[in-house]
Coordinates of C-alpha atoms in Angstrom, one line a residue:
Chain A
X1 CA 29.9 52.6 14.1
X2 CA 26.3 52.8 15.0
X3 CA 25.6 50.3 12.3
X4 CA 28.3 48.0 13.7
X5 CA 26.7 48.2 17.1
X6 CA 23.3 47.5 15.7
X7 CA 24.7 44.5 13.8
X8 CA 26.4 43.3 17.0
X9 CA 23.2 43.7 18.9
X10 CA 21.3 41.7 16.2
X11 CA 23.9 39.0 16.3
X12 CA 23.6 39.0 20.1
X13 CA 19.8 38.8 20.0
X14 CA 19.9 36.1 17.4
X15 CA 22.4 34.0 19.4
X16 CA 20.3 34.5 22.5
X17 CA 17.3 33.2 20.7
X18 CA 19.3 30.4 19.4
X19 CA 20.6 29.5 22.8
X20 CA 17.2 29.8 24.3
X21 CA 15.9 27.4 21.6
X22 CA 18.8 25.1 22.2
X23 CA 18.3 24.9 25.9
X24 CA 14.6 24.3 25.6
X25 CA 15.1 21.0 23.8
X26 CA 11.9 19.5 22.5
X27 CA 10.3 17.2 25.0
X28 CA 7.9 14.3 25.1
X29 CA 5.2 15.0 27.6
X30 CA 2.8 12.3 28.9
X31 CA -0.5 12.6 30.7
X32 CA -3.3 10.4 31.9
X33 CA -6.7 11.9 31.3
X34 CA -9.6 11.1 33.7
X35 CA -11.8 8.2 32.9
X36 CA -15.5 8.9 33.3
X37 CA -16.3 7.9 37.0
X38 CA -19.4 6.0 36.0
X39 CA -17.7 3.8 33.5
X40 CA -16.1 0.9 35.4
X41 CA -14.4 -0.6 32.3
X42 CA -12.7 2.7 31.4
X43 CA -11.7 3.4 35.0
X44 CA -10.2 -0.1 35.1
X45 CA -8.3 0.6 31.8
X46 CA -7.1 3.9 33.2
X47 CA -5.9 2.2 36.4
X48 CA -4.0 -0.5 34.5
X49 CA -2.1 2.0 32.4
X50 CA -1.3 4.2 35.4
X51 CA -0.2 1.3 37.6
X52 CA 1.9 -0.3 34.9
X53 CA 3.4 3.1 34.1
X54 CA 2.7 2.5 30.5
X55 CA 3.3 6.0 29.3
X56 CA 6.4 6.5 31.4
X57 CA 7.8 3.4 29.9
X58 CA 6.9 4.5 26.4
X59 CA 8.6 7.8 27.1
X60 CA 11.8 6.1 28.2
X61 CA 11.6 4.0 25.2
X62 CA 11.5 7.1 22.9
X63 CA 14.6 8.6 24.6
X64 CA 17.0 7.9 21.7
X65 CA 14.8 9.9 19.3
X66 CA 15.8 13.5 18.6
X67 CA 12.5 15.1 18.2
X68 CA 12.3 18.4 16.3
X69 CA 9.3 19.7 18.3
X70 CA 7.5 18.7 21.5
X71 CA 5.3 15.6 21.3
X72 CA 2.4 15.0 23.6
X73 CA 1.2 11.5 24.5
X74 CA -2.0 11.2 26.3
X75 CA -4.1 8.3 27.6
X76 CA -7.7 9.4 27.5
X77 CA -11.3 8.5 27.3
X78 CA -12.3 8.9 23.6
X79 CA -16.1 9.2 23.8
X80 CA -16.7 5.6 23.0
X81 CA -14.2 5.4 20.1
X82 CA -11.4 2.8 20.2
X83 CA -9.0 5.2 18.5
X84 CA -8.5 8.9 18.2
X85 CA -6.3 9.9 15.3
X86 CA -3.0 11.5 15.8
X87 CA -3.4 15.3 15.9
X88 CA -0.9 16.8 13.5
X89 CA -1.7 20.4 14.6
X90 CA -1.0 19.9 18.3
X91 CA 1.4 16.9 17.9
X92 CA -0.7 14.8 20.2
X93 CA -0.9 11.0 20.3
X94 CA -3.9 9.6 22.1
X95 CA -4.3 6.1 23.5
X96 CA -7.9 5.5 24.2
X97 CA -9.1 3.8 27.4
X98 CA -11.8 2.3 25.2
X99 CA -9.1 0.4 23.3
X100 CA -7.5 -1.0 26.4
X101 CA -11.0 -2.0 27.7
X102 CA -11.7 -3.8 24.5
X103 CA -8.4 -5.7 24.7
X104 CA -9.3 -6.8 28.2
X105 CA -12.8 -7.8 27.1
X106 CA -11.6 -9.8 24.2
X107 CA -9.1 -11.6 26.3
X108 CA -11.6 -12.3 29.1
X109 CA -14.0 -13.8 26.6
X110 CA -11.4 -16.4 25.6
X111 CA -12.4 -18.8 28.4
X112 CA -10.7 -21.8 26.9
X113 CA -7.4 -19.9 26.5
X114 CA -4.6 -20.3 29.1
X115 CA -3.9 -17.5 31.5
X116 CA -0.5 -17.2 30.0
X117 CA -2.0 -16.7 26.5
X118 CA -4.5 -14.2 27.8
X119 CA -1.9 -12.2 29.7
X120 CA 0.4 -12.3 26.7
X121 CA -2.4 -11.0 24.5
X122 CA -3.2 -8.2 26.9
X123 CA 0.4 -7.1 27.3
X124 CA 1.3 -7.5 23.7
X125 CA -1.7 -5.6 22.4
X126 CA -1.3 -2.7 24.8
X127 CA 2.3 -2.3 23.6
X128 CA 1.1 -2.7 20.1
X129 CA -1.5 0.0 20.6
X130 CA 1.0 2.4 22.1
X131 CA 3.6 1.9 19.4
X132 CA 1.0 1.9 16.6
X133 CA -0.4 5.3 17.6
X134 CA 3.0 6.7 18.3
X135 CA 4.2 5.6 14.8
X136 CA 1.8 8.2 13.3
X137 CA 3.6 10.9 15.2
X138 CA 7.0 9.7 14.1
X139 CA 5.9 9.7 10.4
X140 CA 4.7 13.2 10.8
X141 CA 7.6 14.7 12.9
X142 CA 10.3 13.1 10.9
X143 CA 8.6 13.7 7.5
X144 CA 8.7 10.0 6.6
X145 CA 7.5 9.2 3.1
X146 CA 4.7 6.6 3.4
X147 CA 4.3 4.2 0.6
X148 CA 1.5 1.6 1.3
X149 CA -1.4 2.4 3.5
X150 CA -0.4 4.4 6.6
X151 CA -2.2 2.1 9.0
X152 CA -0.3 -0.9 7.7
X153 CA 2.9 1.2 7.8
X154 CA 2.3 1.9 11.5
X155 CA 1.8 -1.9 12.0
X156 CA 5.0 -2.8 10.2
X157 CA 7.0 -0.2 12.0
X158 CA 5.5 -1.5 15.3
X159 CA 6.3 -5.1 14.5
X160 CA 9.8 -4.2 13.4
X161 CA 10.5 -2.3 16.6
X162 CA 9.1 -5.2 18.7
X163 CA 11.8 -7.3 17.1
X164 CA 14.7 -5.2 18.2
X165 CA 14.7 -6.0 21.9
X166 CA 15.5 -9.7 22.1
X167 CA 13.5 -12.8 21.3
X168 CA 11.5 -12.9 24.6
X169 CA 10.2 -9.4 24.2
X170 CA 9.5 -10.1 20.6
X171 CA 7.5 -13.3 21.4
X172 CA 5.4 -11.6 24.0
X173 CA 4.6 -8.5 22.0
X174 CA 4.2 -10.0 18.5
X175 CA 2.6 -13.3 19.5
X176 CA 0.4 -11.5 22.0
X177 CA -0.8 -9.0 19.3
X178 CA -1.4 -11.9 16.9
X179 CA -3.5 -13.7 19.5
X180 CA -5.6 -10.6 19.9
X181 CA -6.1 -10.2 16.2
X182 CA -7.1 -13.8 16.0
X183 CA -9.5 -13.6 18.9
X184 CA -11.1 -10.3 17.7
X185 CA -11.4 -11.2 14.0
X186 CA -14.8 -10.6 12.5
X187 CA -16.2 -11.4 9.1
X188 CA -15.5 -8.7 6.5
X189 CA -17.7 -8.2 3.5
X190 CA -18.6 -5.6 0.9
X191 CA -18.1 -2.1 2.1
X192 CA -16.2 -3.2 5.2
X193 CA -13.3 -3.3 2.9
X194 CA -13.5 0.5 2.5
X195 CA -11.9 0.9 5.9
X196 CA -8.5 2.6 6.2
X197 CA -7.7 -0.1 8.8
X198 CA -6.8 -3.6 7.8
X199 CA -8.9 -6.7 8.7
X200 CA -7.7 -8.4 11.8
X201 CA -6.6 -11.5 9.9
X202 CA -4.5 -9.4 7.6
X203 CA -2.8 -7.7 10.6
X204 CA -2.3 -11.1 12.1
X205 CA -0.3 -12.3 9.1
X206 CA 1.6 -9.0 8.8
X207 CA 2.9 -9.1 12.3
X208 CA 3.8 -12.8 12.1
X209 CA 5.6 -12.3 8.8
X210 CA 7.8 -9.5 10.2
X211 CA 8.6 -11.8 13.1
X212 CA 9.5 -14.8 11.0
X213 CA 11.3 -12.7 8.5
X214 CA 13.3 -11.0 11.2
X215 CA 14.2 -14.1 13.2
X216 CA 13.4 -17.3 11.4
X217 CA 15.2 -19.2 14.2
X218 CA 13.2 -17.9 17.2
X219 CA 10.0 -17.9 15.2
X220 CA 10.6 -21.2 13.3
X221 CA 7.4 -22.6 14.8
X222 CA 5.3 -20.1 12.8
X223 CA 6.3 -22.0 9.7
X224 CA 6.4 -25.5 11.0
X225 CA 3.0 -25.3 12.8
X226 CA 1.4 -23.7 9.8
X227 CA 0.5 -20.4 11.3
X228 CA 2.1 -18.8 8.3
X229 CA 1.3 -20.5 5.0
X230 CA 4.4 -21.3 3.0
X231 CA 3.6 -18.9 0.2
X232 CA 3.6 -16.1 2.7
X233 CA 6.6 -17.2 4.8
X234 CA 8.7 -17.4 1.7
X235 CA 8.3 -13.6 1.4
X236 CA 8.9 -12.6 5.0
X237 CA 12.6 -12.1 4.9
X238 CA 12.1 -9.6 2.1
X239 CA 9.3 -7.9 4.0
X240 CA 11.4 -7.6 7.1
X241 CA 14.4 -6.2 5.2
X242 CA 12.1 -3.8 3.4
X243 CA 10.9 -2.3 6.7
X244 CA 14.5 -2.3 8.1
X245 CA 15.6 -0.4 5.0
X246 CA 12.9 2.2 5.4
X247 CA 13.7 2.5 9.1
X248 CA 17.4 2.9 8.4
X249 CA 16.9 5.5 5.7
X250 CA 14.1 7.5 7.2
X251 CA 14.2 7.2 11.0
X252 CA 17.7 6.1 12.0
X253 CA 19.1 9.6 11.1
X254 CA 17.0 11.0 14.0
X255 CA 18.1 8.4 16.5
X256 CA 21.1 8.6 18.9
X257 CA 22.8 5.4 18.2
X258 CA 24.4 5.1 21.7
X259 CA 21.2 5.7 23.5
X260 CA 19.6 3.1 21.2
X261 CA 22.1 0.5 22.3
X262 CA 21.4 1.4 25.9
X263 CA 17.7 1.0 25.3
X264 CA 18.2 -2.4 23.7
X265 CA 20.3 -3.5 26.6
X266 CA 17.8 -2.5 29.2
X267 CA 15.2 -4.9 30.6
X268 CA 11.7 -3.8 29.7
Chain B
X1 CA -9.6 -19.9 -9.4
X2 CA -10.5 -17.9 -6.4
X3 CA -7.0 -17.0 -5.6
X4 CA -5.6 -16.2 -9.0
X5 CA -8.5 -14.0 -9.2
X6 CA -7.4 -12.1 -6.3
X7 CA -4.0 -11.6 -7.7
X8 CA -5.5 -10.6 -11.0
X9 CA -7.6 -8.1 -9.4
X10 CA -4.7 -6.7 -7.8
X11 CA -3.2 -6.3 -11.1
X12 CA -6.2 -4.8 -12.5
X13 CA -6.6 -2.5 -9.8
X14 CA -3.4 -1.0 -10.6
X15 CA -4.2 -0.6 -13.9
X16 CA -4.1 2.9 -14.6
X17 CA -1.8 4.4 -16.8
X18 CA -0.1 2.0 -18.8
X19 CA -2.9 2.3 -20.8
X20 CA -1.3 5.2 -21.6
X21 CA 1.1 3.0 -23.2
X22 CA -1.6 1.1 -24.8
X23 CA -3.3 4.2 -25.7
X24 CA -0.4 5.8 -27.3
X25 CA -0.5 3.1 -29.7
X26 CA 0.0 4.1 -33.2
X27 CA -0.3 7.7 -32.6
X28 CA -3.4 7.8 -34.6
X29 CA -4.4 10.3 -32.2
X30 CA -7.9 10.1 -31.9
X31 CA -9.4 11.2 -28.8
X32 CA -12.9 11.4 -28.8
X33 CA -14.4 13.5 -26.2
X34 CA -14.6 12.9 -22.6
X35 CA -16.8 10.0 -21.8
X36 CA -17.0 10.3 -18.1
X37 CA -20.0 11.2 -16.2
X38 CA -19.1 14.3 -14.3
X39 CA -16.4 14.9 -16.8
X40 CA -17.1 18.5 -16.8
X41 CA -13.8 19.3 -15.2
X42 CA -11.9 19.4 -18.4
X43 CA -13.4 17.5 -21.2
X44 CA -11.3 19.2 -23.8
X45 CA -8.1 18.3 -22.1
X46 CA -9.2 14.8 -21.8
X47 CA -9.1 14.3 -25.5
X48 CA -6.7 17.0 -26.0
X49 CA -3.8 15.6 -27.8
X50 CA -5.9 14.5 -30.6
X51 CA -5.7 17.6 -32.7
X52 CA -2.0 17.6 -32.0
X53 CA -1.4 14.5 -33.9
X54 CA 1.3 15.7 -36.1
X55 CA 3.1 17.8 -33.5
X56 CA 2.8 14.7 -31.4
X57 CA 4.7 12.8 -34.0
X58 CA 7.6 15.2 -33.7
X59 CA 7.4 15.2 -29.9
X60 CA 7.5 11.4 -30.0
X61 CA 11.1 11.5 -31.2
X62 CA 12.1 12.8 -27.8
X63 CA 10.3 10.0 -26.0
X64 CA 13.0 7.4 -25.6
X65 CA 14.7 5.9 -22.6
X66 CA 18.0 4.2 -22.8
X67 CA 17.4 2.5 -19.5
X68 CA 14.1 0.9 -20.4
X69 CA 14.6 -1.8 -22.9
X70 CA 12.4 -4.2 -24.7
X71 CA 14.0 -7.6 -24.2
X72 CA 14.0 -9.1 -27.7
X73 CA 14.8 -12.7 -28.5
X74 CA 15.4 -13.7 -32.1
X75 CA 13.8 -10.6 -33.4
X76 CA 10.5 -11.1 -31.7
X77 CA 10.2 -7.5 -30.7
X78 CA 9.7 -8.5 -27.1
X79 CA 6.5 -10.4 -27.9
X80 CA 7.6 -14.0 -27.3
X81 CA 6.0 -16.7 -29.4
X82 CA 3.5 -18.4 -27.1
X83 CA 3.7 -22.2 -26.6
X84 CA -0.1 -22.5 -26.9
X85 CA -1.9 -21.4 -30.1
X86 CA -4.7 -20.0 -28.0
X87 CA -2.6 -16.9 -27.3
X88 CA -1.7 -16.2 -30.9
X89 CA -4.5 -13.7 -31.3
X90 CA -3.8 -11.9 -28.0
X91 CA -0.2 -11.6 -29.1
X92 CA -1.1 -10.3 -32.5
X93 CA -3.4 -7.6 -30.9
X94 CA -0.7 -6.5 -28.5
X95 CA 1.8 -6.3 -31.3
X96 CA -0.5 -4.2 -33.4
X97 CA -1.3 -1.9 -30.5
X98 CA 2.5 -1.7 -29.9
X99 CA 2.0 -1.9 -26.2
X100 CA 5.7 -2.4 -25.4
X101 CA 6.9 0.4 -27.7
X102 CA 4.3 2.7 -26.1
X103 CA 5.4 1.7 -22.7
X104 CA 9.0 2.6 -23.3
X105 CA 7.9 6.0 -24.6
X106 CA 5.7 6.5 -21.6
X107 CA 8.7 6.0 -19.3
X108 CA 10.9 8.4 -21.2
X109 CA 11.0 11.0 -18.3
X110 CA 12.4 8.5 -15.8
X111 CA 16.2 8.8 -15.1
X112 CA 16.9 5.3 -14.0
X113 CA 20.3 4.4 -12.5
X114 CA 20.0 0.8 -13.8
X115 CA 18.4 -0.7 -16.9
X116 CA 15.1 -2.5 -16.6
X117 CA 13.7 -4.8 -19.3
X118 CA 10.2 -5.5 -20.4
X119 CA 8.6 -8.2 -22.6
X120 CA 5.4 -10.2 -23.1
X121 CA 5.4 -14.0 -22.7
X122 CA 3.2 -16.9 -22.0
X123 CA 4.2 -17.1 -18.4
X124 CA 4.6 -20.1 -16.1
X125 CA 1.6 -20.8 -14.0
X126 CA -1.1 -21.8 -16.4
X127 CA -4.1 -19.8 -17.7
X128 CA -4.3 -17.6 -14.6
X129 CA -0.6 -16.5 -14.7
X130 CA -0.3 -12.8 -13.7
X131 CA 2.2 -10.2 -14.8
X132 CA 5.1 -9.6 -12.5
X133 CA 8.4 -7.8 -12.0
X134 CA 11.4 -10.0 -11.3
X135 CA 14.1 -8.2 -9.3
X136 CA 16.5 -11.0 -10.1
X137 CA 16.4 -10.2 -13.8
X138 CA 15.2 -6.6 -13.4
X139 CA 12.5 -7.6 -15.9
X140 CA 8.9 -6.7 -16.1
X141 CA 6.9 -9.5 -17.7
X142 CA 3.4 -9.1 -19.0
X143 CA 1.6 -12.4 -19.6
X144 CA -0.6 -13.3 -22.6
X145 CA -2.7 -15.3 -20.2
X146 CA -3.7 -12.3 -18.3
X147 CA -4.7 -10.2 -21.3
X148 CA -6.7 -13.1 -22.6
X149 CA -8.4 -13.6 -19.3
X150 CA -9.3 -9.9 -19.4
X151 CA -10.8 -10.3 -22.8
X152 CA -13.0 -13.0 -21.4
X153 CA -13.8 -10.9 -18.4
X154 CA -15.0 -8.0 -20.6
X155 CA -18.0 -10.0 -21.7
X156 CA -19.0 -10.9 -18.1
X157 CA -18.7 -7.3 -17.1
X158 CA -20.9 -6.2 -20.0
X159 CA -23.5 -8.8 -18.9
X160 CA -23.4 -7.7 -15.3
X161 CA -23.7 -4.1 -16.3
X162 CA -26.7 -4.7 -18.5
X163 CA -28.4 -6.4 -15.6
X164 CA -27.5 -3.7 -13.1
X165 CA -26.3 -0.4 -14.5
X166 CA -25.6 0.9 -11.0
X167 CA -23.1 -1.9 -10.3
X168 CA -20.1 0.2 -11.4
X169 CA -19.1 3.8 -10.5
X170 CA -18.0 4.5 -14.1
X171 CA -18.7 3.2 -17.5
X172 CA -16.1 2.1 -20.0
X173 CA -16.4 0.3 -23.3
X174 CA -14.7 -3.0 -24.1
X175 CA -11.6 -1.5 -25.8
X176 CA -11.3 1.1 -23.1
X177 CA -11.5 -1.6 -20.4
X178 CA -8.7 -3.7 -22.0
X179 CA -6.6 -0.6 -22.5
X180 CA -7.2 0.6 -18.9
X181 CA -6.5 -2.8 -17.4
X182 CA -3.3 -3.2 -19.3
X183 CA -2.2 0.3 -18.3
X184 CA -3.1 -0.1 -14.7
X185 CA -1.3 -3.4 -14.4
X186 CA 1.9 -2.4 -16.1
X187 CA 2.0 0.7 -14.0
X188 CA 1.6 -1.4 -10.9
X189 CA 4.5 -3.6 -12.0
X190 CA 6.5 -0.5 -12.9
X191 CA 6.0 0.6 -9.3
X192 CA 7.7 -2.6 -8.1
X193 CA 10.5 -2.0 -10.6
X194 CA 11.0 1.6 -9.4
X195 CA 11.0 0.5 -5.7
X196 CA 13.7 -1.9 -6.7
X197 CA 16.0 0.2 -8.8
X198 CA 15.5 3.5 -7.0
X199 CA 15.9 1.8 -3.6
X200 CA 12.6 3.4 -2.4
X201 CA 11.8 3.0 1.3
X202 CA 8.5 1.2 1.7
X203 CA 7.0 1.5 5.1
X204 CA 3.6 0.1 4.2
X205 CA 2.7 -3.0 2.2
X206 CA 4.5 -3.1 -1.2
X207 CA 1.5 -4.3 -3.1
X208 CA -0.6 -1.4 -1.9
X209 CA 2.3 0.9 -2.6
X210 CA 2.4 -0.4 -6.2
X211 CA -1.3 0.3 -6.5
X212 CA -0.7 3.8 -5.2
X213 CA 2.0 4.4 -7.9
X214 CA -0.4 3.2 -10.6
X215 CA -3.3 5.4 -9.5
X216 CA -1.2 8.4 -8.7
X217 CA 0.5 8.4 -12.0
X218 CA -2.7 8.0 -13.9
X219 CA -4.1 11.0 -12.0
X220 CA -1.4 13.2 -13.3
X221 CA -3.0 12.9 -16.8
X222 CA -6.1 14.3 -18.3
X223 CA -9.2 13.1 -16.6
X224 CA -10.2 11.0 -19.6
X225 CA -7.1 8.8 -19.2
X226 CA -7.5 8.3 -15.4
X227 CA -11.2 7.7 -16.0
X228 CA -10.5 4.7 -18.2
X229 CA -8.2 3.2 -15.7
X230 CA -10.4 3.6 -12.7
X231 CA -13.4 2.5 -14.6
X232 CA -11.6 -0.6 -15.8
X233 CA -10.7 -1.8 -12.5
X234 CA -13.8 -1.0 -10.7
X235 CA -15.5 -3.1 -13.3
X236 CA -13.1 -5.9 -12.6
X237 CA -13.7 -5.6 -8.9
X238 CA -17.3 -6.5 -9.3
X239 CA -16.3 -9.7 -11.1
X240 CA -13.8 -10.9 -8.6
X241 CA -14.3 -12.2 -5.1
X242 CA -13.2 -11.0 -1.7
X243 CA -12.1 -13.8 0.7
X244 CA -14.7 -16.4 1.5
X245 CA -16.8 -15.8 4.6
X246 CA -17.6 -19.4 5.4
X247 CA -15.4 -22.3 6.0
X248 CA -15.0 -24.6 3.0
X249 CA -16.3 -28.2 3.0
X250 CA -13.0 -30.0 3.3
X251 CA -14.6 -33.2 2.3
X252 CA -16.1 -32.0 -0.9
X253 CA -14.8 -33.6 -4.1
X254 CA -13.5 -30.3 -5.4
X255 CA -11.7 -29.3 -2.2
X256 CA -8.2 -28.5 -3.5
X257 CA -5.2 -30.6 -2.6
X258 CA -2.8 -27.8 -3.0
X259 CA -2.0 -26.2 0.3
X260 CA -1.8 -22.7 -1.0
X261 CA -5.2 -23.1 -2.7
X262 CA -6.6 -24.5 0.5
X263 CA -5.4 -21.3 2.3
X264 CA -7.2 -19.1 -0.3
X265 CA -10.4 -21.0 0.3
X266 CA -10.2 -20.5 4.1
X267 CA -12.0 -17.4 5.5
X268 CA -9.0 -16.5 7.8
X269 CA -6.0 -17.8 5.8
X270 CA -7.1 -16.0 2.7
X271 CA -6.0 -12.8 4.3
X272 CA -2.4 -14.0 4.3
X273 CA -2.0 -12.8 0.8
X274 CA 0.5 -9.9 0.3
X275 CA -2.1 -8.2 -1.8
X276 CA -5.1 -6.5 -0.3
X277 CA -8.5 -7.9 -1.0
X278 CA -10.2 -6.8 -4.1
X279 CA -12.5 -4.7 -2.1
X280 CA -9.7 -2.9 -0.3
X281 CA -7.9 -2.2 -3.6
X282 CA -11.1 -1.0 -5.2
X283 CA -11.8 1.5 -2.4
X284 CA -8.2 2.5 -2.1
X285 CA -8.3 3.5 -5.7
X286 CA -11.5 5.4 -5.6
X287 CA -10.3 7.2 -2.5
X288 CA -7.1 8.3 -4.2
X289 CA -9.0 9.4 -7.3
X290 CA -11.4 11.5 -5.3
X291 CA -8.6 12.8 -3.1
X292 CA -6.6 13.8 -6.2
X293 CA -9.4 15.5 -8.1
X294 CA -12.4 16.1 -5.8
X295 CA -14.1 18.2 -8.5
X296 CA -13.9 15.7 -11.4
X297 CA -14.7 12.8 -9.1
X298 CA -17.3 14.5 -7.0
X299 CA -19.8 11.8 -8.2
X300 CA -17.9 9.2 -6.3
X301 CA -18.7 11.1 -3.1
X302 CA -22.3 12.0 -3.9
X303 CA -22.9 8.5 -5.2
X304 CA -21.9 7.0 -1.9
X305 CA -18.8 5.1 -3.4
X306 CA -16.4 6.5 -0.8
X307 CA -15.9 5.5 2.8
X308 CA -17.4 8.2 5.0
X309 CA -14.7 8.0 7.7
X310 CA -11.8 8.3 5.4
X311 CA -10.0 11.5 4.6
X312 CA -9.2 10.9 0.9
X313 CA -7.6 14.2 0.2
X314 CA -5.2 13.6 3.1
X315 CA -4.5 10.1 1.8
X316 CA -3.7 11.5 -1.7
X317 CA -1.5 14.1 -0.1
X318 CA 0.4 11.3 1.7
X319 CA 1.1 9.5 -1.6
X320 CA 2.0 12.8 -3.3
X321 CA 4.5 13.5 -0.6
X322 CA 6.0 10.0 -0.9
X323 CA 6.2 10.4 -4.6
X324 CA 7.8 13.8 -4.4
X325 CA 10.4 12.6 -1.9
X326 CA 11.4 9.3 -3.5
X327 CA 10.5 9.2 -7.2
X328 CA 10.1 12.8 -8.5
X329 CA 13.9 13.5 -8.2
X330 CA 14.4 10.9 -10.9
X331 CA 12.0 12.5 -13.4
X332 CA 13.0 14.8 -16.2
X333 CA 10.2 17.4 -15.9
X334 CA 10.4 18.6 -19.5
X335 CA 9.9 15.1 -20.8
X336 CA 7.2 14.6 -18.2
X337 CA 5.3 17.5 -19.7
X338 CA 5.5 16.0 -23.1
X339 CA 4.3 12.7 -21.9
X340 CA 1.4 14.3 -20.1
X341 CA 0.4 16.2 -23.2
X342 CA 0.4 13.1 -25.5
X343 CA -2.7 11.2 -26.5
X344 CA -2.1 7.8 -25.1
X345 CA -5.6 6.3 -25.7
X346 CA -7.2 5.8 -29.0
X347 CA -10.7 7.0 -30.0
X348 CA -12.2 3.5 -29.9
X349 CA -11.0 3.2 -26.3
X350 CA -12.2 6.6 -25.2
X351 CA -15.7 6.3 -26.4

């Protein structure tokens, strides 16, 4: 009898724990760290993200995902670095004000570019940076097998996601990112190629290829104007389908399909 | 030539373990001792199978795979008759080395849901044609042109090394180079085949993923085998070019008319290739080697060959994780142990 009571108590406790766990569903938290007061460029970057509610938007965007644990997304000053790697231990994604400041700088330096192009590059690249850094967290939290360099994987997932929200959003984000890669391209030689990150020109083509492969009608001009050489554009449908398959197999099981439809129907 | 080069490199880069196939060869067994600098990790194991020549012969009987077939035509054993005489010698050498037969044995542990075919041919595309996997035919095609080109490369590499011994992270002899290149390349193409028939999710770039397969598989063998592969393709890396850094003279007499070739000659457009640059592939490989065996490949770190800001053990762990999740379930582990224990390289290649 005593044993039965004990067993019942254990069951009760276990259920209680279970319920507690269930009620405290994992959450995405966002935060804007302070920019160093003396650094006008970083303060400006901070202000832009805050005013545009970049992290709030990103958070809404992630709503369909069923996270297994809490995820923290921070915008922060990174001590001069453009990027701070995703922290697997604390499940923290960081967007560096330095990166945002760099995007603004690069766009500003393009004096012969139209305002529209510059704005597209800024907006597209900020979205790209947010998605790219978040991709690392998704790979970790959902235990996604990564074949091919992880930084390229983050790019491909980013470009693929950019394609799921209508052709206008796709144009802004993908072509904007590509403009930035073009404008910021530097000459790579020798040991530069040891980097885990891809050269800007390579990223340029990777993004455009996912766009053309995913929607050869909306992005037809990429082929006709020669932005994508024929020998690459011929492969793009395959590249897009490959990412789509990886997404469907490894991320879709963690996405609420109904919420995803709502997200796709929303104006961003 | 610039571009084919890049593609070749890519192939080379991958080159790790097929050598195994090459190596396995006639089962003559010889493994001389470990050649590698820093080979202290396990020199005996490197050459290990050698003494096991006769047990190996018995074990070989188990090394078959009904889903990996040599595509024969008119009894050619999978070694097509080349159209040009200049490849006759290359063909003869490959037949003697039994590269296809060895390859099939090497893949014995794979439980494939669909049959894949393999053969050697004089491929379309001229003297720079590269090996490839064709999903449409589920066929892996090695090209005589490629192996001949590598034979020619071997001489250039030897010259470069004589001039500057510090040009390459590891040394390999001519036979080892050719075996290592063949192995790495066929493993790379095998990666493409596996991605296809096993429906593997590829989130990154497929060409890099195929390189990862090649290097990762090689690293599951005794260091002497992996050594040959990495040495082979680091050597190649030094003889092939990264994308150009200056705009081409479009008015020059030798400026190509072909648009694709023009792209390869352009400092920006050259990056449109689905393959990484040779430099990227070179460092990716070294990083995985070090990440997979930091003791044996410590000299890569101390010698300054690795990127300082890259966490190579973490990168290796990522590949290992992907392999475990997507490929390992299709492997017969008993047969894998047999394949790992076999001497795939010959003594003349290991020296």
